[in-house]
């Protein structure tokens, strides 16, 4: 590697970067012939950091920077390399060696270049780069995945109005990337503050993807060898938990945002108020569509978990994530005051109850009713949630029941005692027959309108 480095030092930045990719291609292609998962040695990593990320090897040397045109040309070189490389295994390991965080000073340059590369791949629809990015999102700690998601949202939702349509078109080109992008976005925007409410364009994009094909959010789960013990600190296998959080917290988060705008001492004008209310109304409709799609996906899961022999062994909606969600709902409900946000609280709890019930029934949520009762005990009262956490119980076998009689299928809700059966009421005596009034023709009927 030292000979290669000396030859690269005599080149300009762009040709040196292109030459590094060429040498790495040869190096990893030969390594893959002897080992399915070759380790990246220190030598190739140092070449990448010095000639692609412009991090000098000597600590005392000043950092080198590419100008905007050179950076654009470098991104084009990298896009073309991944497009032309036909072996998927070589592409994957080189992408990983380029952009896997190393915990050193090159990580900032590495993440900045990755965001620009993936953004360019979206713009020019370079599917191999998007597929590599999807695998990278799956294998990289979530804190870095969130940074990539934020860079893409900034480029396609905030920087240029209308550019979200470009991002929307990759749905058919790389569904795997779309699935991982949704997972990372739901980890980024958790609705814990007004700044972390997803932009309306981004929300509309994700709802349109999922509503068109709800199975999109299961692509990573269905195409990945899975162990029952998932690694901690990485993105989840599906965005289900994040999407449930969005649907459940949205009514309360938007109510909190509206309350904050009214209490800042600057009441909005009528035009701004009408625009904001219309946008919020559209967002609430989108969350309703999203909630329906999430329930549909949850109902599919029992068959898929059974096929993978994971039913009852793998919870795709982890109970450890349900607990903080319930705590956040309880905190938001107290903060908003039930007297002023009763409709929003009722809607949030209804959605929570539906998601919990369907997730438990499909095997996506592994917990007992007692666990749910303990976690949900401090939430405001909600009839549907009470039915869900009480659950069906086995009744004793009854003898012959009169027609039209059905035994209770649910235990009484929490806080309400079971009522003893009422004694039979005495039979009423028969009423005397009314005399038949004869019809008298020609008799007028006094009519007076009610005043």
Tab-separated table of C-alpha atoms in Angstrom:
chain	number	residue	atom	x	y	z
A	1	UNK	CA	0.000	0.000	0.000
A	2	UNK	CA	2.930	2.368	0.551
A	3	UNK	CA	3.910	2.139	-3.141
A	4	UNK	CA	0.334	2.903	-4.145
A	5	UNK	CA	0.255	5.879	-1.798
A	6	UNK	CA	3.446	7.373	-3.261
A	7	UNK	CA	2.012	7.084	-6.781
A	8	UNK	CA	-1.255	8.696	-5.675
A	9	UNK	CA	0.544	11.651	-4.098
A	10	UNK	CA	1.808	12.685	-7.546
A	11	UNK	CA	-1.761	12.877	-8.919
A	12	UNK	CA	-4.428	15.557	-8.616
A	13	UNK	CA	-7.284	14.984	-6.166
A	14	UNK	CA	-9.847	13.615	-8.638
A	15	UNK	CA	-7.566	11.210	-10.495
A	16	UNK	CA	-6.162	10.003	-7.151
A	17	UNK	CA	-9.697	9.288	-5.897
A	18	UNK	CA	-10.515	7.384	-9.075
A	19	UNK	CA	-7.284	5.395	-8.766
A	20	UNK	CA	-8.074	4.502	-5.138
A	21	UNK	CA	-11.419	3.036	-6.189
A	22	UNK	CA	-9.661	1.051	-8.918
A	23	UNK	CA	-7.120	-0.441	-6.477
A	24	UNK	CA	-9.825	-1.192	-3.903
A	25	UNK	CA	-11.858	-3.005	-6.548
A	26	UNK	CA	-8.917	-5.275	-7.371
A	27	UNK	CA	-8.069	-5.788	-3.693
A	28	UNK	CA	-11.574	-6.785	-2.548
A	29	UNK	CA	-12.348	-8.853	-5.635
A	30	UNK	CA	-9.341	-11.048	-4.838
A	31	UNK	CA	-10.228	-11.117	-1.135
A	32	UNK	CA	-13.798	-12.276	-1.814
A	33	UNK	CA	-12.499	-15.295	-3.680
A	34	UNK	CA	-10.910	-16.629	-0.482
A	35	UNK	CA	-13.316	-15.342	2.190
A	36	UNK	CA	-17.043	-14.480	1.952
A	37	UNK	CA	-16.659	-11.576	4.409
A	38	UNK	CA	-13.140	-10.170	4.125
A	39	UNK	CA	-11.906	-7.777	6.764
A	40	UNK	CA	-10.929	-4.277	5.747
A	41	UNK	CA	-7.245	-3.808	6.576
A	42	UNK	CA	-5.780	-0.605	7.934
A	43	UNK	CA	-3.946	0.180	4.691
A	44	UNK	CA	-7.031	0.513	2.422
A	45	UNK	CA	-8.874	2.497	5.108
A	46	UNK	CA	-6.024	5.007	5.340
A	47	UNK	CA	-5.946	5.415	1.556
A	48	UNK	CA	-9.684	6.110	1.522
A	49	UNK	CA	-9.480	8.684	4.282
A	50	UNK	CA	-6.553	10.494	2.702
A	51	UNK	CA	-7.545	10.535	-0.976
A	52	UNK	CA	-11.353	10.436	-0.923
A	53	UNK	CA	-12.244	12.211	2.309
A	54	UNK	CA	-9.234	14.566	2.141
A	55	UNK	CA	-8.080	13.847	5.710
A	56	UNK	CA	-4.258	14.275	5.823
A	57	UNK	CA	-2.227	11.411	7.212
A	58	UNK	CA	0.077	13.713	9.170
A	59	UNK	CA	-1.702	15.383	12.070
A	60	UNK	CA	0.205	18.643	11.649
A	61	UNK	CA	-0.722	18.990	7.966
A	62	UNK	CA	-3.584	21.379	7.139
A	63	UNK	CA	-6.808	19.721	5.943
A	64	UNK	CA	-7.337	19.640	2.191
A	65	UNK	CA	-10.660	20.740	0.730
A	66	UNK	CA	-12.237	20.250	-2.670
A	67	UNK	CA	-14.054	23.131	-4.268
A	68	UNK	CA	-17.723	22.705	-5.230
A	69	UNK	CA	-16.981	21.687	-8.821
A	70	UNK	CA	-14.349	19.126	-7.760
A	71	UNK	CA	-16.756	17.692	-5.180
A	72	UNK	CA	-19.461	17.317	-7.818
A	73	UNK	CA	-16.992	15.576	-10.131
A	74	UNK	CA	-15.947	13.246	-7.306
A	75	UNK	CA	-19.580	12.301	-6.679
A	76	UNK	CA	-20.011	11.586	-10.378
A	77	UNK	CA	-16.923	9.337	-10.344
A	78	UNK	CA	-18.304	7.379	-7.387
A	79	UNK	CA	-21.791	7.091	-8.894
A	80	UNK	CA	-20.354	5.789	-12.141
A	81	UNK	CA	-18.156	3.274	-10.339
A	82	UNK	CA	-21.061	1.706	-8.441
A	83	UNK	CA	-23.188	1.744	-11.578
A	84	UNK	CA	-20.556	-0.043	-13.642
A	85	UNK	CA	-19.514	-2.608	-11.029
A	86	UNK	CA	-21.577	-5.715	-11.855
A	87	UNK	CA	-20.750	-7.826	-8.782
A	88	UNK	CA	-23.102	-6.960	-5.959
A	89	UNK	CA	-20.794	-8.401	-3.280
A	90	UNK	CA	-17.907	-6.170	-4.411
A	91	UNK	CA	-20.175	-3.110	-4.488
A	92	UNK	CA	-21.440	-3.808	-0.987
A	93	UNK	CA	-18.048	-4.264	0.649
A	94	UNK	CA	-16.535	-1.208	-1.036
A	95	UNK	CA	-19.542	0.921	-0.067
A	96	UNK	CA	-19.180	-0.384	3.491
A	97	UNK	CA	-15.444	0.298	3.595
A	98	UNK	CA	-16.082	3.818	2.287
A	99	UNK	CA	-18.874	4.863	4.621
A	100	UNK	CA	-18.905	2.659	7.732
A	101	UNK	CA	-18.139	4.969	10.718
A	102	UNK	CA	-14.705	4.380	12.206
A	103	UNK	CA	-14.953	6.606	15.270
A	104	UNK	CA	-12.249	9.001	14.082
A	105	UNK	CA	-11.980	12.530	12.689
A	106	UNK	CA	-12.796	11.336	9.164
A	107	UNK	CA	-16.364	10.412	10.133
A	108	UNK	CA	-17.721	13.927	9.603
A	109	UNK	CA	-16.276	14.071	6.090
A	110	UNK	CA	-17.463	10.520	5.492
A	111	UNK	CA	-21.075	11.302	6.489
A	112	UNK	CA	-21.153	14.590	4.552
A	113	UNK	CA	-19.981	12.864	1.371
A	114	UNK	CA	-22.428	9.985	1.890
A	115	UNK	CA	-25.377	12.377	2.167
A	116	UNK	CA	-24.408	14.115	-1.069
A	117	UNK	CA	-23.780	10.812	-2.877
A	118	UNK	CA	-27.170	9.337	-1.943
A	119	UNK	CA	-28.885	12.626	-2.751
A	120	UNK	CA	-27.303	12.571	-6.205
A	121	UNK	CA	-28.274	8.912	-6.645
A	122	UNK	CA	-31.896	9.848	-5.921
A	123	UNK	CA	-31.751	12.719	-8.412
A	124	UNK	CA	-30.304	10.639	-11.277
A	125	UNK	CA	-31.897	7.329	-10.148
A	126	UNK	CA	-28.710	5.317	-9.620
A	127	UNK	CA	-30.284	2.122	-8.282
A	128	UNK	CA	-27.008	0.351	-7.316
A	129	UNK	CA	-26.075	3.262	-5.039
A	130	UNK	CA	-29.557	3.252	-3.483
A	131	UNK	CA	-29.375	-0.500	-2.864
A	132	UNK	CA	-25.974	-0.123	-1.219
A	133	UNK	CA	-27.348	2.705	0.917
A	134	UNK	CA	-30.269	0.476	1.973
A	135	UNK	CA	-27.871	-2.202	3.234
A	136	UNK	CA	-25.751	0.478	4.913
A	137	UNK	CA	-28.815	1.773	6.796
A	138	UNK	CA	-29.532	-1.754	7.949
A	139	UNK	CA	-26.019	-2.389	9.294
A	140	UNK	CA	-25.062	0.994	10.749
A	141	UNK	CA	-25.892	2.419	14.207
A	142	UNK	CA	-29.099	4.456	14.200
A	143	UNK	CA	-27.400	7.748	15.137
A	144	UNK	CA	-25.646	7.779	11.753
A	145	UNK	CA	-28.750	6.614	9.868
A	146	UNK	CA	-30.661	9.573	11.289
A	147	UNK	CA	-27.957	11.937	9.992
A	148	UNK	CA	-28.348	10.554	6.467
A	149	UNK	CA	-32.144	10.848	6.704
A	150	UNK	CA	-31.850	14.474	7.817
A	151	UNK	CA	-29.558	15.294	4.874
A	152	UNK	CA	-32.053	13.830	2.384
A	153	UNK	CA	-35.019	15.596	3.995
A	154	UNK	CA	-33.133	18.901	3.869
A	155	UNK	CA	-32.325	18.408	0.178
A	156	UNK	CA	-35.745	17.262	-1.005
A	157	UNK	CA	-38.201	18.857	1.458
A	158	UNK	CA	-36.597	22.102	2.612
A	159	UNK	CA	-33.993	23.280	0.104
A	160	UNK	CA	-35.925	23.344	-3.193
A	161	UNK	CA	-39.756	23.505	-3.117
A	162	UNK	CA	-41.334	20.809	-5.285
A	163	UNK	CA	-38.259	18.566	-5.410
A	164	UNK	CA	-40.078	16.000	-3.260
A	165	UNK	CA	-41.497	14.605	-6.520
A	166	UNK	CA	-37.997	13.450	-7.466
A	167	UNK	CA	-37.730	11.500	-4.230
A	168	UNK	CA	-41.224	10.100	-4.747
A	169	UNK	CA	-40.239	8.467	-8.047
A	170	UNK	CA	-37.703	6.067	-6.511
A	171	UNK	CA	-40.554	3.997	-5.015
A	172	UNK	CA	-40.537	1.611	-7.971
A	173	UNK	CA	-36.768	1.812	-8.538
A	174	UNK	CA	-35.568	0.737	-5.073
A	175	UNK	CA	-38.318	-0.355	-2.631
A	176	UNK	CA	-35.660	-1.648	-0.225
A	177	UNK	CA	-34.155	1.828	0.093
A	178	UNK	CA	-37.631	3.344	0.536
A	179	UNK	CA	-38.329	0.928	3.399
A	180	UNK	CA	-35.075	1.787	5.175
A	181	UNK	CA	-35.579	5.486	4.512
A	182	UNK	CA	-39.020	5.345	6.191
A	183	UNK	CA	-37.510	3.536	9.189
A	184	UNK	CA	-34.775	6.144	9.603
A	185	UNK	CA	-37.202	9.045	9.134
A	186	UNK	CA	-39.548	7.739	11.831
A	187	UNK	CA	-36.530	7.469	14.142
A	188	UNK	CA	-35.607	11.082	13.325
A	189	UNK	CA	-39.077	12.633	13.667
A	190	UNK	CA	-40.479	11.236	16.918
A	191	UNK	CA	-42.909	14.149	17.549
A	192	UNK	CA	-41.298	14.818	20.936
A	193	UNK	CA	-41.188	18.549	20.096
A	194	UNK	CA	-42.628	20.870	17.478
A	195	UNK	CA	-39.338	20.764	15.554
A	196	UNK	CA	-39.581	16.969	15.327
A	197	UNK	CA	-42.990	16.852	13.637
A	198	UNK	CA	-42.422	15.532	10.085
A	199	UNK	CA	-42.790	18.129	7.322
A	200	UNK	CA	-46.117	17.901	5.502
A	201	UNK	CA	-44.433	17.093	2.146
A	202	UNK	CA	-42.494	14.240	3.735
A	203	UNK	CA	-45.629	12.913	5.448
A	204	UNK	CA	-47.570	12.977	2.188
A	205	UNK	CA	-44.722	11.173	0.412
A	206	UNK	CA	-44.526	8.344	2.952
A	207	UNK	CA	-48.308	7.914	3.158
A	208	UNK	CA	-48.549	7.724	-0.642
A	209	UNK	CA	-45.846	5.024	-0.749
A	210	UNK	CA	-47.401	2.908	2.001
A	211	UNK	CA	-51.011	3.391	0.915
A	212	UNK	CA	-50.090	2.256	-2.601
A	213	UNK	CA	-48.468	-0.930	-1.288
A	214	UNK	CA	-48.556	-1.516	2.498
A	215	UNK	CA	-46.138	-4.457	2.107
A	216	UNK	CA	-43.380	-1.917	1.394
A	217	UNK	CA	-42.627	-1.580	5.097
A	218	UNK	CA	-42.013	-5.338	5.418
A	219	UNK	CA	-39.418	-5.620	2.637
A	220	UNK	CA	-36.375	-5.634	4.923
A	221	UNK	CA	-38.015	-8.113	7.292
A	222	UNK	CA	-39.053	-10.469	4.482
A	223	UNK	CA	-35.662	-10.420	2.717
A	224	UNK	CA	-33.261	-10.638	5.654
A	225	UNK	CA	-32.045	-13.671	7.629
A	226	UNK	CA	-33.258	-12.867	11.127
A	227	UNK	CA	-32.233	-13.945	14.602
A	228	UNK	CA	-34.598	-13.620	17.532
A	229	UNK	CA	-32.131	-11.338	19.358
A	230	UNK	CA	-31.815	-8.118	17.389
A	231	UNK	CA	-28.763	-5.846	17.901
A	232	UNK	CA	-29.237	-2.835	20.158
A	233	UNK	CA	-28.624	0.668	18.829
A	234	UNK	CA	-29.513	-0.094	15.193
A	235	UNK	CA	-32.639	0.642	13.184
A	236	UNK	CA	-35.532	-1.749	13.673
A	237	UNK	CA	-36.385	-4.379	11.079
A	238	UNK	CA	-39.540	-2.508	10.112
A	239	UNK	CA	-40.779	1.059	10.605
A	240	UNK	CA	-43.940	-0.263	12.309
A	241	UNK	CA	-43.129	1.081	15.774
A	242	UNK	CA	-42.210	4.501	14.419
A	243	UNK	CA	-45.346	4.690	12.268
A	244	UNK	CA	-47.558	3.677	15.194
A	245	UNK	CA	-45.895	6.453	17.206
A	246	UNK	CA	-46.697	8.930	14.442
A	247	UNK	CA	-50.371	7.938	14.199
A	248	UNK	CA	-50.967	7.841	17.956
A	249	UNK	CA	-49.097	11.003	18.926
A	250	UNK	CA	-50.101	13.143	15.938
A	251	UNK	CA	-53.424	14.495	17.333
A	252	UNK	CA	-51.729	15.543	20.566
A	253	UNK	CA	-48.548	16.876	18.926
A	254	UNK	CA	-50.449	19.110	16.495
A	255	UNK	CA	-52.693	20.346	19.320
A	256	UNK	CA	-49.574	21.201	21.340
A	257	UNK	CA	-48.111	23.040	18.350
A	258	UNK	CA	-51.308	25.057	17.891
A	259	UNK	CA	-51.417	25.883	21.607
A	260	UNK	CA	-47.795	27.088	21.516
A	261	UNK	CA	-48.464	29.368	18.531
A	262	UNK	CA	-51.424	30.950	20.339
A	263	UNK	CA	-49.539	31.482	23.584
A	264	UNK	CA	-46.462	33.191	22.119
A	265	UNK	CA	-48.168	36.601	22.244
A	266	UNK	CA	-48.404	37.060	18.463
A	267	UNK	CA	-51.819	35.873	17.234
A	268	UNK	CA	-51.710	34.858	13.543
A	269	UNK	CA	-53.537	36.828	10.875
A	270	UNK	CA	-56.753	35.445	9.395
A	271	UNK	CA	-55.026	34.355	6.185
A	272	UNK	CA	-52.203	32.625	8.055
A	273	UNK	CA	-54.712	31.036	10.444
A	274	UNK	CA	-56.839	29.666	7.586
A	275	UNK	CA	-53.750	28.341	5.807
A	276	UNK	CA	-52.441	26.643	8.939
A	277	UNK	CA	-55.796	25.093	9.808
A	278	UNK	CA	-56.184	23.790	6.257
A	279	UNK	CA	-52.691	22.270	6.310
A	280	UNK	CA	-53.330	20.658	9.695
A	281	UNK	CA	-56.625	19.252	8.433
A	282	UNK	CA	-54.849	17.678	5.448
A	283	UNK	CA	-52.201	16.215	7.763
A	284	UNK	CA	-54.848	14.662	10.022
A	285	UNK	CA	-56.421	12.975	6.983
A	286	UNK	CA	-53.002	11.644	5.993
A	287	UNK	CA	-52.443	10.229	9.488
A	288	UNK	CA	-55.838	8.504	9.277
A	289	UNK	CA	-54.834	6.844	5.985
A	290	UNK	CA	-51.486	5.900	7.469
A	291	UNK	CA	-53.147	4.376	10.540
A	292	UNK	CA	-55.352	2.219	8.315
A	293	UNK	CA	-52.336	1.005	6.329
A	294	UNK	CA	-50.414	0.174	9.514
A	295	UNK	CA	-53.319	-1.924	10.803
A	296	UNK	CA	-53.466	-3.741	7.456
A	297	UNK	CA	-49.756	-4.555	7.656
A	298	UNK	CA	-50.087	-5.790	11.234
A	299	UNK	CA	-52.849	-8.152	10.123
A	300	UNK	CA	-50.500	-9.656	7.498
A	301	UNK	CA	-47.765	-10.412	9.993
A	302	UNK	CA	-49.069	-13.607	11.569
A	303	UNK	CA	-48.627	-15.549	8.325
A	304	UNK	CA	-45.160	-14.125	7.660
A	305	UNK	CA	-43.958	-14.789	11.219
A	306	UNK	CA	-45.253	-18.351	11.011
A	307	UNK	CA	-43.474	-18.932	7.680
A	308	UNK	CA	-40.183	-17.785	9.205
A	309	UNK	CA	-40.766	-19.869	12.353
A	310	UNK	CA	-40.685	-16.664	14.407
A	311	UNK	CA	-44.282	-16.512	15.628
A	312	UNK	CA	-44.205	-15.994	19.389
A	313	UNK	CA	-40.403	-15.579	19.323
A	314	UNK	CA	-39.822	-12.197	17.623
A	315	UNK	CA	-41.754	-9.059	18.466
A	316	UNK	CA	-41.651	-6.613	15.561
A	317	UNK	CA	-43.409	-4.096	17.819
A	318	UNK	CA	-41.178	-4.391	20.917
A	319	UNK	CA	-42.932	-3.969	24.246
A	320	UNK	CA	-39.918	-1.940	25.419
A	321	UNK	CA	-40.917	0.693	22.845
A	322	UNK	CA	-44.597	0.625	23.780
A	323	UNK	CA	-43.790	1.671	27.357
A	324	UNK	CA	-42.181	5.051	26.474
A	325	UNK	CA	-44.931	5.684	23.913
A	326	UNK	CA	-47.603	5.304	26.597
A	327	UNK	CA	-45.602	7.539	28.932
A	328	UNK	CA	-45.371	10.234	26.231
A	329	UNK	CA	-49.130	10.081	25.614
A	330	UNK	CA	-49.798	10.418	29.325
A	331	UNK	CA	-47.435	13.398	29.577
A	332	UNK	CA	-48.961	15.120	26.556
A	333	UNK	CA	-52.486	14.537	27.870
A	334	UNK	CA	-51.593	16.168	31.188
A	335	UNK	CA	-49.817	19.028	29.421
A	336	UNK	CA	-52.744	19.825	27.121
A	337	UNK	CA	-55.439	19.567	29.824
A	338	UNK	CA	-58.236	17.068	29.066
A	339	UNK	CA	-60.836	19.862	29.219
A	340	UNK	CA	-59.285	21.589	26.180
A	341	UNK	CA	-58.155	18.561	24.160
A	342	UNK	CA	-60.744	15.865	24.855
A	343	UNK	CA	-61.262	14.999	21.160
A	344	UNK	CA	-57.532	14.747	20.476
A	345	UNK	CA	-56.908	12.584	23.552
A	346	UNK	CA	-59.827	10.313	22.632
A	347	UNK	CA	-58.514	9.882	19.069
A	348	UNK	CA	-54.962	9.165	20.257
A	349	UNK	CA	-56.160	6.541	22.739
A	350	UNK	CA	-58.479	4.943	20.176
A	351	UNK	CA	-55.589	4.549	17.748
A	352	UNK	CA	-53.345	3.206	20.490
A	353	UNK	CA	-55.964	0.634	21.482
A	354	UNK	CA	-56.480	-0.507	17.893
A	355	UNK	CA	-52.751	-0.835	17.239
A	356	UNK	CA	-52.170	-2.771	20.482
A	357	UNK	CA	-55.049	-5.152	19.850
A	358	UNK	CA	-54.099	-5.967	16.255
A	359	UNK	CA	-50.375	-6.209	17.104
A	360	UNK	CA	-51.067	-8.678	19.915
A	361	UNK	CA	-53.478	-10.720	17.815
A	362	UNK	CA	-50.950	-11.022	14.966
A	363	UNK	CA	-47.986	-11.890	17.205
A	364	UNK	CA	-46.128	-8.643	16.505
A	365	UNK	CA	-46.418	-7.523	20.152
A	366	UNK	CA	-45.356	-10.084	22.730
A	367	UNK	CA	-46.797	-9.217	26.130
A	368	UNK	CA	-49.635	-10.173	28.450
A	369	UNK	CA	-52.810	-8.281	29.284
A	370	UNK	CA	-51.418	-7.803	32.780
A	371	UNK	CA	-48.387	-6.049	31.274
A	372	UNK	CA	-50.679	-3.725	29.338
A	373	UNK	CA	-52.833	-3.043	32.388
A	374	UNK	CA	-49.765	-2.028	34.364
A	375	UNK	CA	-48.411	0.253	31.636
A	376	UNK	CA	-51.744	1.875	30.704
A	377	UNK	CA	-53.075	2.314	34.246
A	378	UNK	CA	-52.287	6.052	34.353
A	379	UNK	CA	-53.762	6.950	30.963
A	380	UNK	CA	-57.052	8.838	30.768
A	381	UNK	CA	-60.118	6.628	30.575
A	382	UNK	CA	-60.978	5.300	27.128
A	383	UNK	CA	-63.662	2.693	26.501
A	384	UNK	CA	-61.897	0.948	23.624
A	385	UNK	CA	-58.574	0.810	25.458
A	386	UNK	CA	-60.308	-0.631	28.523
A	387	UNK	CA	-61.748	-3.440	26.402
A	388	UNK	CA	-58.350	-4.178	24.876
A	389	UNK	CA	-56.419	-4.352	28.140
A	390	UNK	CA	-59.178	-6.399	29.770
A	391	UNK	CA	-59.335	-8.888	26.917
A	392	UNK	CA	-61.674	-11.827	26.340
A	393	UNK	CA	-62.076	-14.393	29.120
A	394	UNK	CA	-63.252	-17.974	29.121
A	395	UNK	CA	-66.774	-18.277	30.432
A	396	UNK	CA	-68.095	-21.225	32.374
A	397	UNK	CA	-70.243	-23.543	30.344
A	398	UNK	CA	-73.850	-22.491	30.578
A	399	UNK	CA	-76.864	-24.711	30.553
A	400	UNK	CA	-79.723	-24.138	28.228
A	401	UNK	CA	-79.946	-20.423	27.596
A	402	UNK	CA	-83.110	-18.681	26.519
A	403	UNK	CA	-83.172	-17.476	22.893
A	404	UNK	CA	-81.458	-14.146	22.374
A	405	UNK	CA	-79.284	-14.432	25.521
A	406	UNK	CA	-75.512	-14.019	25.114
A	407	UNK	CA	-73.009	-14.281	27.973
A	408	UNK	CA	-70.538	-11.470	28.597
A	409	UNK	CA	-67.355	-11.864	26.513
A	410	UNK	CA	-65.261	-9.293	28.352
A	411	UNK	CA	-64.312	-8.761	31.921
A	412	UNK	CA	-65.532	-5.483	33.412
A	413	UNK	CA	-63.271	-2.485	32.680
A	414	UNK	CA	-60.772	-1.433	35.292
A	415	UNK	CA	-62.251	0.554	38.135
A	416	UNK	CA	-65.756	-0.844	37.649
A	417	UNK	CA	-66.901	-3.719	39.879
A	418	UNK	CA	-68.746	-6.649	38.456
A	419	UNK	CA	-72.482	-6.335	39.057
A	420	UNK	CA	-74.436	-9.175	40.587
A	421	UNK	CA	-77.289	-10.520	38.504
A	422	UNK	CA	-80.621	-8.841	39.237
A	423	UNK	CA	-83.465	-10.900	40.702
A	424	UNK	CA	-86.309	-11.726	38.382
A	425	UNK	CA	-89.014	-9.094	38.375
A	426	UNK	CA	-92.566	-10.147	39.351
A	427	UNK	CA	-94.993	-10.591	36.505
A	428	UNK	CA	-97.378	-7.700	35.889
A	429	UNK	CA	-101.108	-8.396	36.286
A	430	UNK	CA	-103.083	-8.466	33.096
A	431	UNK	CA	-104.564	-5.104	32.145
A	432	UNK	CA	-108.333	-4.852	31.671
A	433	UNK	CA	-109.532	-4.748	28.101
A	434	UNK	CA	-110.486	-1.305	26.787
A	435	UNK	CA	-114.104	-0.818	25.700
A	436	UNK	CA	-114.582	-0.579	21.973
A	437	UNK	CA	-115.743	2.902	20.926
A	438	UNK	CA	-118.455	2.948	18.261
A	439	UNK	CA	-117.821	4.994	15.112
A	440	UNK	CA	-120.184	7.974	14.827
A	441	UNK	CA	-120.285	9.350	11.289
A	442	UNK	CA	-120.559	13.076	10.757
A	443	UNK	CA	-118.961	13.972	14.103
A	444	UNK	CA	-116.336	16.679	13.784
A	445	UNK	CA	-112.881	16.341	15.364
A	446	UNK	CA	-111.671	19.490	17.043
A	447	UNK	CA	-108.170	20.335	15.666
A	448	UNK	CA	-105.997	22.851	17.389
A	449	UNK	CA	-102.413	23.381	16.317
A	450	UNK	CA	-99.745	23.186	18.996
A	451	UNK	CA	-98.362	26.625	19.723
